[in-house]
Amino acid sequence: MKKLYFGTSVRKAEAPLIASGASALLMRRAAWGLAHHVLAYLSETAHGAVYGSRVVGLIGKGKNGADTLWALSMLAERGVSVEAIAVLGNPEQNAQDAVSAFHRAGGRFVTALGQRTDVVIDGVLGTGASGPFSMSAVLAQRGIDRPRPETTVIACDIPSGINADTGQLDGDTLTATATVTFGATKTGLLLSAGHQHAGRVHTVDIGLQEHLSSQPTVWCPDPHDVTTCFPPPRATDYKYSRGVVGIIAGSEAYPGPSLLCSRAVASCGIGMVNLIADPETVPSLRPLVLGDRPETVVTAAPVPQVTSLVIGPGLDDTSTSRQRLDEGLDHAVEHDLPVVIDATGLDLVDQGWLDRLRLGGTSSRTAPTVLTPHLGEMSRLSQRFVGTEAVPATIGGDKDALAWATALAQATGCYVVLKSADTVVATPSGQRGLHPAQSADLATAGTGDTLAGLIAVSLATAWTRTNSPVTEHQVLHHVLAAIHLHGAAAVSARHAGPVSASDLAPAVRAVLASRG
Ligand SMILES: NC(=O)C1=CN([C@@H]2O[C@H](COP(=O)(O)OP(=O)(O)OC[C@H]3O[C@@H](n4cnc5c(N)ncnc54)[C@H](O)[C@@H]3O)[C@@H](O)[C@H]2O)[C@@H](O)CC1
Ligand SMILES: Nc1ncnc2c1ncn2[C@@H]1O[C@H](COP(=O)(O)OP(=O)(O)O)[C@@H](O)[C@H]1O
């Protein structure tokens, strides 16, 4: 997993260095990192001709603008023709050293972008941005055209106006081809509008590591985590040592999720899939799932070897569904097993259950309970268990997703996976993870049922393979790996055309096959 830091954490880490007079050094390192990446993009975009290419910086009134001016000076030394446009404030007043260096290097301030610009550097606002910001309005006020769509835009540290903690943007900004960020990768570059506008993110080390170590981290999965958390079988494995996932999903009203969830679990190479569906009360599930996967073990109650459970996809609001949920949760609590609660299960679970399910709750539970709400379910859960107002359930809404998930995780003592285009995870003690959107193809019915199954498999693997107690951080790791696998499966399935939830299970196999 990669470590991400909030923008405010990076600023806190810089503070003692600035106080000790190292500000100029940090700025030079940042500027050199920016110049280095601009040169690399110029070699690609300006037909390999760095000498004589043209780079224009949009300069704001803070250190972000100063970084950009220093970077332009360094580019000028490499034969790049550099110009700057003061779009906010007066850099002569706020960044005299940088302006002098820029002039010495042959740079000049101009008032228009000009006809041929190879790269535009967005140095208007960095981590100091707060409140509303409109790049269109700021440019229009000075009669400056927006860069043409084909122009390479490189953001200095973060696209202007983006909140470096939350990724939120109150207004509009330029969409960068790439962002060169300093000191650490900021959460705001991988969340919400920040993720949509940052382009490719390059992180430049400016010597903050030691100072960052005391700051809170947000973890982000990468492909290697899938390899670790979804390992191939060991030579000595047998079916029960690989894990058994119990599934309580589907109903007479919505039978499909039992199949989607079973397929997802089976596609990971688990030891056994146990669909818990009494033929007396939910007669259609058994033939549906066995017709598709005859190896599924369908029973009225969980088999004793169950290692983790997924409860909720496709349940309806009948007493049968409630009873199935109660029996499944009872089993999870009694045997201290990981349980993933999804979809209707989230609406059926009540405070009494949470008291038993929370880590260290009335049942002295040690195994994780993972709640996997989408935004609408999250809004309802927050009203019931955190006491917040109803929140508009829109993707890209103005809610701080990490803070929202953290509040619910702390109130419930459960792990929370808040699903939208980006997915964020919070643990009961406040550890956090985020997975930036990989593929909008997941925005289709039934993909959440698949994800719930993948998380249950990942937790079953942690439970069967780890001899010592599984830590909260390991649970976070396994949950994030499952989310990454889900996104990678959507990307893989896309190669064959538009994706439906049924396409994900074969794609999960393809992704795992490609990882060896
Ligand atoms: N602190 C340091 O030593 C270092 C800082 N670095 C650079 O410094 C940047 C942060 O610099 P600053 O703290 O000066 O902040 P910014 O350069 O982001 O700008 C802050 C200025 O913009 C104004 N402003 C904020 N939000 C606005 C809005 N919505 N509309 C209009 N004006 C707005 C503020 O009033 C302030 O004057 C980083 O992003 C990075 O580029 C790097 O050089 C690394 C070292
Ligand atoms: N635009 C998007 N980009 C990437 N992932 C998305 C997008 N929209 C939805 N998703 C993902 O698709 C899944 C949808 O889950 P959910 O809403 O529970 O679906 P369902 O209940 O129909 O199974 C989640 O994992 C979510 O993160």
Coordinates of C-alpha atoms and ligand atoms in Angstrom, one line a residue:
M1 CA 0.0 0.0 0.0
K2 CA 1.1 3.6 -0.6
K3 CA 0.9 6.2 2.1
L4 CA -1.0 9.4 1.4
Y5 CA -1.0 12.5 3.5
F6 CA -3.5 15.3 4.0
G7 CA -2.4 18.7 2.6
T8 CA -2.7 20.1 6.1
S9 CA -0.3 17.3 7.3
V10 CA 2.3 18.3 4.7
R11 CA 2.0 21.9 5.8
K12 CA 2.5 20.9 9.4
A13 CA 5.5 18.8 8.5
E14 CA 7.0 21.8 6.6
A15 CA 6.4 24.2 9.5
P16 CA 9.5 23.4 11.6
L17 CA 11.7 23.4 8.5
I18 CA 10.4 26.8 7.5
A19 CA 10.9 28.0 11.1
S20 CA 14.6 26.9 10.9
G21 CA 15.1 28.9 7.7
A22 CA 14.9 26.0 5.2
S23 CA 12.1 27.5 3.1
A24 CA 14.3 28.5 0.2
L25 CA 15.9 25.1 0.1
L26 CA 12.5 23.3 0.0
M27 CA 11.3 25.6 -2.7
R28 CA 14.4 25.0 -4.9
R29 CA 13.9 21.2 -4.5
A30 CA 10.3 21.5 -5.4
A31 CA 11.0 23.7 -8.3
W32 CA 13.7 21.4 -9.6
G33 CA 11.3 18.5 -9.4
L34 CA 8.7 20.4 -11.3
A35 CA 11.2 21.5 -14.0
H36 CA 12.4 18.0 -14.3
H37 CA 8.9 16.6 -15.0
V38 CA 8.1 19.5 -17.4
L39 CA 11.2 18.7 -19.4
A40 CA 10.1 15.1 -19.6
Y41 CA 6.6 16.1 -20.9
L42 CA 8.3 18.6 -23.3
S43 CA 10.3 15.8 -24.8
E44 CA 7.1 13.9 -25.5
T45 CA 4.9 16.8 -26.6
A46 CA 7.2 19.3 -28.3
H47 CA 8.4 16.7 -30.7
G48 CA 11.4 15.9 -28.6
A49 CA 12.7 19.5 -29.0
V50 CA 13.2 21.0 -25.5
Y51 CA 15.4 23.8 -26.8
G52 CA 13.1 26.5 -28.2
S53 CA 9.9 25.1 -26.8
R54 CA 7.6 27.4 -25.0
V55 CA 6.3 27.1 -21.4
V56 CA 4.0 29.6 -19.7
G57 CA 3.3 29.8 -16.0
L58 CA 0.1 31.1 -14.5
I59 CA 1.3 32.7 -11.3
G60 CA -0.7 33.3 -8.1
K61 CA 0.2 35.3 -5.0
G62 CA 1.6 32.6 -2.7
K63 CA 4.5 30.1 -2.6
N64 CA 2.9 28.0 -5.3
G65 CA 3.5 30.8 -7.8
A66 CA 7.0 31.3 -6.5
D67 CA 7.8 27.6 -7.0
T68 CA 6.5 28.0 -10.6
L69 CA 8.7 31.0 -11.2
W70 CA 11.8 29.2 -9.9
A71 CA 10.9 26.2 -12.1
L72 CA 10.6 28.4 -15.2
S73 CA 14.0 29.9 -14.4
M74 CA 15.5 26.4 -14.4
L75 CA 13.8 25.6 -17.6
A76 CA 15.1 28.7 -19.2
E77 CA 18.7 27.5 -18.5
R78 CA 17.8 24.4 -20.6
G79 CA 16.9 26.6 -23.6
V80 CA 13.1 26.7 -23.0
S81 CA 11.4 30.0 -23.8
V82 CA 9.6 30.9 -20.6
E83 CA 6.9 33.4 -19.9
A84 CA 4.7 34.1 -16.9
I85 CA 1.2 35.6 -16.4
A86 CA 0.4 37.1 -13.0
V87 CA -3.2 36.0 -12.6
L88 CA -3.7 36.6 -8.9
G89 CA -2.0 39.4 -6.9
N90 CA 1.4 40.9 -7.7
P91 CA 4.3 38.4 -7.6
E92 CA 6.7 41.4 -7.5
Q93 CA 5.4 42.1 -4.0
N94 CA 5.1 38.5 -2.7
A95 CA 7.9 36.6 -4.4
Q96 CA 10.7 39.0 -5.1
D97 CA 13.5 36.5 -5.1
A98 CA 11.7 34.2 -7.5
V99 CA 10.8 37.1 -9.8
S100 CA 14.4 38.3 -9.8
A101 CA 15.7 34.8 -10.7
F102 CA 13.0 34.5 -13.4
H103 CA 14.1 37.9 -15.0
R104 CA 17.8 36.9 -14.7
A105 CA 17.1 33.7 -16.6
G106 CA 15.5 35.7 -19.4
G107 CA 11.9 35.1 -18.5
R108 CA 9.3 37.9 -19.0
F109 CA 5.8 38.6 -17.8
V110 CA 3.2 38.7 -20.5
T111 CA -0.6 39.2 -20.5
A112 CA -1.7 36.5 -22.9
L113 CA -1.1 32.9 -23.5
G114 CA 0.0 33.4 -27.1
Q115 CA -0.4 31.2 -30.1
R116 CA 2.0 28.3 -29.5
T117 CA 2.4 27.1 -26.0
D118 CA 3.8 23.7 -25.4
V119 CA 3.1 23.5 -21.7
V120 CA 1.1 25.6 -19.3
I121 CA 2.1 25.4 -15.6
D122 CA -0.8 26.0 -13.2
G123 CA 0.9 27.8 -10.3
V124 CA -2.1 29.9 -9.2
L125 CA -2.9 28.2 -5.9
G126 CA -1.4 25.3 -4.0
T127 CA -2.0 23.9 -0.6
G128 CA -2.9 27.3 0.7
A129 CA -6.1 27.4 -1.3
S130 CA -9.3 27.8 0.7
G131 CA -12.9 28.7 -0.2
P132 CA -14.4 29.2 -3.7
F133 CA -12.1 29.6 -6.7
S134 CA -13.0 29.9 -10.4
M135 CA -10.1 29.7 -12.8
S136 CA -12.4 30.8 -15.6
A137 CA -13.4 33.9 -13.8
V138 CA -9.8 34.8 -12.7
L139 CA -8.6 34.4 -16.3
A140 CA -11.6 36.2 -17.8
Q141 CA -11.0 39.2 -15.5
R142 CA -7.6 39.6 -17.0
G143 CA -8.8 38.9 -20.6
I144 CA -6.7 35.7 -20.7
D145 CA -8.1 32.8 -22.8
R146 CA -8.2 29.3 -21.2
P147 CA -5.4 27.1 -22.6
R148 CA -6.6 25.2 -25.7
P149 CA -7.8 21.6 -24.9
E150 CA -4.7 20.1 -26.6
T151 CA -2.3 22.1 -24.5
T152 CA -0.4 20.1 -21.9
V153 CA -1.2 21.5 -18.5
I154 CA 1.0 20.6 -15.5
A155 CA -0.2 21.6 -12.1
C156 CA 2.3 22.7 -9.5
D157 CA 1.7 20.7 -6.3
I158 CA -2.1 20.5 -6.8
P159 CA -4.6 21.9 -9.4
S160 CA -5.6 25.4 -8.2
G161 CA -8.6 25.6 -5.9
I162 CA -8.6 21.9 -5.0
N163 CA -8.7 21.3 -1.2
A164 CA -5.6 19.2 -0.6
D165 CA -7.2 17.2 2.2
T166 CA -10.6 16.3 0.6
G167 CA -10.2 16.9 -3.1
Q168 CA -13.2 19.1 -3.1
L169 CA -13.4 22.1 -5.5
D170 CA -15.9 24.9 -5.0
G171 CA -15.7 26.4 -8.5
D172 CA -13.7 25.4 -11.5
T173 CA -10.1 24.9 -12.5
L174 CA -7.9 23.6 -15.3
T175 CA -7.7 19.9 -15.8
A176 CA -4.1 18.9 -15.7
T177 CA -2.3 16.4 -17.8
A178 CA -0.1 15.8 -14.8
T179 CA 0.4 17.1 -11.3
V180 CA 3.9 17.4 -9.8
T181 CA 3.4 17.3 -6.1
F182 CA 5.9 18.0 -3.3
G183 CA 6.9 16.2 -0.1
A184 CA 4.1 13.5 -0.2
T185 CA 1.1 12.5 -2.3
K186 CA -1.8 14.4 -0.9
T187 CA -5.2 12.8 -0.4
G188 CA -6.8 15.6 -2.2
L189 CA -5.1 14.5 -5.5
L190 CA -6.8 11.1 -5.4
L191 CA -10.3 12.0 -4.2
S192 CA -13.3 13.7 -5.7
A193 CA -12.7 16.7 -8.0
G194 CA -9.0 16.5 -7.2
H195 CA -8.8 13.1 -8.8
Q196 CA -10.7 14.3 -11.8
H197 CA -8.4 17.3 -12.4
A198 CA -4.9 16.1 -11.3
G199 CA -4.1 13.9 -14.2
R200 CA -1.0 11.7 -13.7
V201 CA 0.5 12.4 -10.2
H202 CA 4.3 12.6 -9.8
T203 CA 5.6 12.9 -6.2
V204 CA 8.8 14.8 -5.6
D205 CA 10.8 14.1 -2.5
I206 CA 11.8 17.4 -0.9
G207 CA 13.1 16.0 2.4
L208 CA 10.0 16.0 4.5
Q209 CA 9.8 12.2 5.3
E210 CA 11.1 12.4 8.8
H211 CA 8.8 15.3 9.6
L212 CA 5.8 13.5 8.1
S213 CA 6.2 10.4 10.2
S214 CA 4.1 11.8 13.1
Q215 CA 1.3 12.8 10.7
P216 CA -1.9 10.7 10.0
T217 CA -1.7 8.6 6.9
V218 CA -4.3 7.5 4.5
W219 CA -3.5 4.2 2.8
C220 CA -4.0 3.5 -0.9
P221 CA -3.9 0.0 -2.4
D222 CA -1.8 -1.0 -5.5
P223 CA -1.7 -4.1 -7.7
H224 CA 0.8 -5.8 -5.4
D225 CA -1.7 -5.8 -2.6
V226 CA -4.0 -8.0 -4.7
T227 CA -1.2 -10.5 -5.1
T228 CA -0.6 -10.5 -1.4
C229 CA -4.2 -10.7 -0.2
F230 CA -5.5 -13.1 -2.9
P231 CA -2.7 -15.7 -3.0
P232 CA -2.7 -18.9 -5.0
P233 CA -3.2 -22.1 -3.0
R234 CA -0.3 -23.6 -1.1
A235 CA 0.8 -27.1 -2.1
T236 CA -0.5 -28.5 1.2
D237 CA -3.8 -26.7 1.1
Y238 CA -7.2 -28.6 1.3
K239 CA -10.6 -27.0 0.8
Y240 CA -11.2 -25.9 4.4
S241 CA -7.7 -24.5 4.9
R242 CA -8.3 -22.1 1.9
G243 CA -11.4 -20.6 3.6
V244 CA -15.1 -21.1 3.3
V245 CA -17.3 -18.1 2.6
G246 CA -20.9 -18.2 3.8
I247 CA -23.4 -16.1 1.8
I248 CA -26.7 -14.9 2.9
A249 CA -28.0 -13.1 -0.1
G250 CA -30.9 -13.1 -2.5
S251 CA -34.6 -13.4 -1.8
E252 CA -37.7 -14.5 -3.6
A253 CA -38.1 -10.9 -4.7
Y254 CA -34.5 -10.4 -5.7
P255 CA -32.8 -13.8 -6.3
G256 CA -30.0 -12.5 -8.6
P257 CA -27.6 -11.2 -5.9
S258 CA -27.2 -14.7 -4.5
L259 CA -25.7 -15.7 -7.9
L260 CA -23.6 -12.6 -8.4
C261 CA -22.1 -12.9 -4.9
S262 CA -21.5 -16.7 -5.3
R263 CA -19.8 -16.2 -8.6
A264 CA -17.6 -13.4 -7.3
V265 CA -16.5 -15.6 -4.3
A266 CA -15.8 -18.6 -6.5
S267 CA -13.8 -16.6 -9.0
C268 CA -11.2 -15.9 -6.4
G269 CA -10.4 -19.6 -5.8
I270 CA -11.8 -20.0 -2.3
G271 CA -12.0 -23.5 -0.7
M272 CA -15.8 -23.6 -0.7
V273 CA -18.8 -21.4 -1.3
N274 CA -21.6 -22.0 1.1
L275 CA -25.0 -20.4 0.1
I276 CA -27.2 -20.3 3.2
A277 CA -30.7 -20.6 1.8
D278 CA -33.4 -22.8 3.3
P279 CA -35.4 -24.3 0.4
E280 CA -38.5 -24.1 2.6
T281 CA -38.4 -20.3 2.8
V282 CA -36.4 -19.2 -0.3
P283 CA -37.1 -22.1 -2.7
S284 CA -35.8 -20.3 -5.9
L285 CA -32.2 -19.7 -4.7
R286 CA -31.0 -23.3 -4.6
P287 CA -31.8 -24.2 -8.2
L288 CA -30.6 -20.8 -9.5
V289 CA -27.2 -21.1 -7.9
L290 CA -26.7 -24.8 -8.4
G291 CA -27.7 -24.5 -12.1
D292 CA -24.8 -22.0 -12.5
R293 CA -22.2 -23.5 -10.1
P294 CA -22.9 -27.1 -9.0
E295 CA -19.9 -27.0 -6.7
T296 CA -21.8 -24.5 -4.4
V297 CA -22.8 -26.1 -1.1
V298 CA -26.4 -24.9 -0.3
T299 CA -27.5 -25.4 3.3
A300 CA -30.2 -24.0 5.5
A301 CA -27.6 -23.0 8.2
P302 CA -23.9 -22.2 7.8
V303 CA -21.6 -25.2 7.5
P304 CA -19.3 -25.4 10.6
Q305 CA -16.2 -24.6 8.6
V306 CA -17.4 -21.2 7.5
T307 CA -14.5 -18.7 7.8
S308 CA -16.3 -15.4 6.9
L309 CA -19.8 -14.4 6.0
V310 CA -21.4 -11.9 3.6
I311 CA -24.9 -10.9 4.5
G312 CA -27.4 -8.6 2.8
P313 CA -27.2 -8.4 -1.0
G314 CA -30.7 -8.9 -2.4
L315 CA -32.5 -9.4 0.9
D316 CA -36.0 -7.9 1.0
D317 CA -38.0 -6.5 3.9
T318 CA -39.8 -9.7 4.7
S319 CA -39.6 -11.6 8.0
T320 CA -37.8 -14.4 6.2
S321 CA -34.9 -12.0 5.2
R322 CA -34.8 -10.6 8.7
Q323 CA -34.6 -14.1 10.2
R324 CA -31.8 -15.1 7.8
L325 CA -29.9 -12.0 8.7
D326 CA -30.4 -12.6 12.5
E327 CA -29.2 -16.3 12.1
G328 CA -26.2 -15.3 10.1
L329 CA -25.1 -12.5 12.5
D330 CA -25.7 -14.9 15.4
H331 CA -23.3 -17.4 13.8
A332 CA -20.7 -14.7 13.1
V333 CA -20.8 -13.4 16.7
E334 CA -20.9 -16.9 18.3
H335 CA -17.9 -18.1 16.2
D336 CA -16.1 -14.7 16.2
L337 CA -16.0 -14.6 12.3
P338 CA -15.5 -11.7 10.0
V339 CA -18.8 -10.5 8.5
V340 CA -19.5 -8.2 5.6
I341 CA -22.9 -6.5 5.8
D342 CA -24.1 -5.0 2.5
A343 CA -27.2 -3.6 0.8
T344 CA -30.5 -4.4 2.6
G345 CA -28.5 -5.9 5.4
L346 CA -27.4 -2.4 6.3
D347 CA -31.0 -1.3 6.7
L348 CA -32.0 -4.3 8.7
V349 CA -29.1 -4.2 11.2
D350 CA -30.1 -2.3 14.4
Q351 CA -28.4 -0.9 17.5
G352 CA -28.8 -4.1 19.3
W353 CA -26.8 -5.9 16.6
L354 CA -24.1 -3.2 16.5
D355 CA -23.6 -3.6 20.3
R356 CA -22.8 -7.3 19.7
L357 CA -20.9 -6.8 16.5
R358 CA -18.6 -3.9 17.4
L359 CA -15.0 -4.8 18.2
G360 CA -14.8 -5.5 21.9
G361 CA -18.6 -5.0 22.2
T362 CA -20.9 -7.0 24.5
S363 CA -19.7 -10.2 22.8
S364 CA -16.0 -9.4 23.3
R365 CA -15.7 -9.7 19.5
T366 CA -12.3 -9.6 17.9
A367 CA -13.3 -10.3 14.2
P368 CA -14.2 -7.4 12.0
T369 CA -17.7 -6.3 10.9
V370 CA -17.5 -4.5 7.6
L371 CA -20.3 -2.2 6.5
T372 CA -20.3 -1.5 2.8
P373 CA -22.8 1.3 2.1
H374 CA -23.2 3.3 -1.1
L375 CA -24.0 7.0 -0.6
G376 CA -27.7 6.5 -0.1
E377 CA -27.2 3.7 2.5
M378 CA -24.5 5.8 4.1
S379 CA -26.8 8.7 4.5
R380 CA -29.4 6.5 6.3
L381 CA -26.8 4.8 8.5
S382 CA -25.4 8.2 9.5
Q383 CA -28.8 9.4 10.5
R384 CA -29.5 6.3 12.5
F385 CA -26.2 5.8 14.3
V386 CA -24.3 9.1 14.1
G387 CA -27.3 11.5 14.3
T388 CA -26.4 13.5 11.2
E389 CA -28.8 15.2 8.9
A390 CA -29.9 13.6 5.6
V391 CA -27.2 14.1 3.0
P392 CA -27.8 14.4 -0.7
A393 CA -26.7 11.0 -2.1
T394 CA -24.9 12.3 -5.2
I395 CA -21.6 11.1 -6.5
G396 CA -19.1 13.9 -6.2
G397 CA -21.3 15.7 -3.7
D398 CA -19.7 18.1 -1.3
K399 CA -19.4 15.7 1.6
D400 CA -15.9 15.0 2.9
A401 CA -16.0 11.3 2.3
L402 CA -13.1 10.3 4.6
A403 CA -14.5 12.3 7.5
W404 CA -18.0 10.9 6.9
A405 CA -16.9 7.3 6.9
T406 CA -14.6 7.9 9.9
A407 CA -17.6 9.2 12.0
L408 CA -19.7 6.1 11.2
A409 CA -16.8 3.7 11.9
Q410 CA -16.2 5.3 15.3
A411 CA -19.9 5.4 16.2
T412 CA -20.6 1.8 15.2
G413 CA -17.2 0.1 16.1
C414 CA -17.3 -1.4 12.6
Y415 CA -15.2 -1.0 9.5
V416 CA -16.9 1.3 6.9
V417 CA -16.4 1.0 3.2
L418 CA -18.1 4.1 1.6
K419 CA -18.7 3.3 -2.0
S420 CA -19.0 6.0 -4.7
A421 CA -16.8 6.7 -7.7
D422 CA -13.9 6.9 -5.2
T423 CA -14.2 4.4 -2.3
V424 CA -13.0 5.3 1.2
V425 CA -12.5 3.0 4.1
A426 CA -12.4 3.8 7.8
T427 CA -11.6 1.5 10.7
P428 CA -13.1 1.6 14.2
S429 CA -10.0 3.3 15.7
G430 CA -9.7 5.9 12.9
Q431 CA -7.3 4.3 10.4
R432 CA -8.2 5.3 6.9
G433 CA -7.9 4.1 3.3
L434 CA -8.9 5.4 -0.1
H435 CA -9.3 3.8 -3.5
P436 CA -9.6 6.4 -6.3
A437 CA -12.1 5.5 -9.0
Q438 CA -10.6 3.1 -11.6
S439 CA -13.5 2.5 -13.9
A440 CA -16.9 4.2 -14.2
D441 CA -18.1 0.9 -15.7
L442 CA -18.8 -0.2 -12.1
A443 CA -21.7 2.3 -12.1
T444 CA -24.2 -0.5 -12.9
A445 CA -26.6 -2.6 -10.7
G446 CA -25.1 -5.6 -9.0
T447 CA -21.4 -4.6 -8.9
G448 CA -21.7 -3.9 -5.1
D449 CA -22.9 -7.6 -4.6
T450 CA -19.7 -8.6 -6.3
L451 CA -17.5 -6.4 -4.1
A452 CA -19.1 -7.7 -0.9
G453 CA -18.1 -11.2 -2.0
L454 CA -14.5 -10.2 -2.8
I455 CA -14.1 -8.5 0.6
A456 CA -15.4 -11.7 2.3
V457 CA -12.9 -13.8 0.4
S458 CA -10.0 -11.5 1.3
L459 CA -11.0 -11.6 5.0
A460 CA -11.4 -15.4 4.9
T461 CA -7.9 -15.6 3.5
A462 CA -6.5 -13.3 6.3
W463 CA -8.3 -15.5 8.9
T464 CA -7.0 -18.8 7.5
R465 CA -3.5 -17.7 6.7
T466 CA -2.6 -15.6 9.7
N467 CA -1.6 -17.5 12.9
S468 CA -1.4 -14.5 15.2
P469 CA -4.5 -12.2 15.8
V470 CA -5.3 -10.2 12.6
T471 CA -4.6 -6.5 13.3
E472 CA -6.9 -3.6 12.4
H473 CA -4.3 -2.6 9.8
Q474 CA -4.2 -6.0 8.2
V475 CA -8.0 -5.9 7.9
L476 CA -7.7 -2.5 6.3
H477 CA -5.1 -3.9 3.9
H478 CA -7.3 -6.9 2.9
V479 CA -10.4 -4.7 2.4
L480 CA -8.5 -2.2 0.2
A481 CA -7.0 -5.1 -1.8
A482 CA -10.5 -6.4 -2.5
I483 CA -11.6 -3.0 -3.6
H484 CA -8.6 -2.7 -5.9
L485 CA -9.3 -6.1 -7.4
H486 CA -12.9 -5.1 -8.1
G487 CA -11.8 -2.0 -10.0
A488 CA -9.1 -3.9 -11.9
A489 CA -11.7 -6.5 -12.9
A490 CA -13.9 -3.7 -14.3
V491 CA -11.0 -2.3 -16.3
S492 CA -10.2 -5.8 -17.6
A493 CA -13.8 -6.5 -18.5
R494 CA -14.0 -3.2 -20.4
H495 CA -11.7 -4.6 -23.1
A496 CA -14.6 -6.8 -24.4
G497 CA -17.2 -3.9 -24.4
P498 CA -19.7 -2.4 -22.0
V499 CA -19.6 -4.1 -18.6
S500 CA -22.5 -5.6 -16.6
A501 CA -22.1 -7.1 -13.1
S502 CA -22.1 -10.6 -14.6
D503 CA -18.9 -9.8 -16.4
L504 CA -17.0 -9.1 -13.3
A505 CA -16.4 -12.7 -12.0
P506 CA -14.6 -13.9 -15.1
A507 CA -12.7 -10.7 -15.1
V508 CA -11.6 -11.2 -11.5
R509 CA -10.2 -14.6 -12.6
A510 CA -8.4 -12.9 -15.5
V511 CA -6.9 -10.3 -13.2
L512 CA -5.7 -12.9 -10.7
A513 CA -4.3 -15.0 -13.6
S514 CA -2.3 -12.0 -14.8
R515 CA -0.8 -11.5 -11.3
G516 CA 0.6 -15.1 -11.3
Ligands
LIG1 N1 6.0 26.0 2.7 C1 7.1 25.7 2.1 O1 8.2 25.8 2.5 C2 7.0 25.1 0.8 C3 5.9 25.3 0.1 N2 5.8 24.9 -1.2 C4 4.8 25.5 -2.1 O2 4.0 26.4 -1.4 C5 2.6 26.2 -1.7 C6 1.8 26.7 -0.6 O3 2.1 28.1 -0.6 P1 1.2 29.2 0.2 O4 1.0 28.7 1.6 O5 1.8 30.5 -0.1 O6 -0.2 29.1 -0.5 P2 -0.7 29.2 -2.1 O7 0.5 29.5 -3.0 O8 -1.5 28.1 -2.3 O9 -1.6 30.6 -2.1 C7 -2.0 31.2 -0.9 C8 -2.5 32.6 -1.3 O10 -3.6 32.5 -2.1 C9 -4.7 33.1 -1.4 N3 -5.9 32.3 -1.6 C10 -6.2 31.2 -1.0 N4 -7.4 30.7 -1.4 C11 -7.8 31.5 -2.4 C12 -8.9 31.5 -3.3 N5 -9.9 30.6 -3.2 N6 -9.1 32.5 -4.1 C13 -8.1 33.5 -4.2 N7 -7.0 33.6 -3.4 C14 -6.9 32.6 -2.5 C15 -4.3 33.2 0.0 O11 -5.0 34.3 0.7 C16 -2.8 33.4 -0.1 O12 -2.5 34.8 -0.3 C17 2.5 24.7 -1.9 O13 1.4 24.3 -2.7 C18 3.9 24.5 -2.7 O14 3.7 24.8 -4.0 C19 6.9 24.2 -1.8 O15 7.7 25.2 -2.3 C20 7.6 23.4 -0.8 C21 8.0 24.1 0.4
LIG2 N1 -18.5 6.2 -11.4 C1 -18.0 5.2 -10.8 N2 -16.6 4.9 -10.9 C2 -16.1 3.9 -10.3 N3 -16.7 3.0 -9.5 C3 -18.0 3.2 -9.3 C4 -18.7 4.3 -9.9 N4 -20.0 4.2 -9.6 C5 -20.1 3.1 -8.7 N5 -19.0 2.5 -8.6 C6 -18.7 1.4 -7.7 O1 -19.7 0.4 -8.1 C7 -20.1 -0.3 -6.9 C8 -21.6 -0.1 -6.8 O2 -22.1 -0.7 -5.6 P1 -23.6 -0.6 -5.2 O3 -24.1 0.8 -5.4 O4 -23.7 -1.2 -3.9 O5 -24.3 -1.5 -6.3 P2 -25.4 -2.6 -6.2 O6 -26.2 -2.4 -4.9 O7 -26.3 -2.4 -7.4 O8 -24.7 -3.9 -6.2 C9 -19.3 0.2 -5.8 O9 -18.2 -0.6 -5.6 C10 -18.9 1.6 -6.3 O10 -17.7 2.1 -5.6

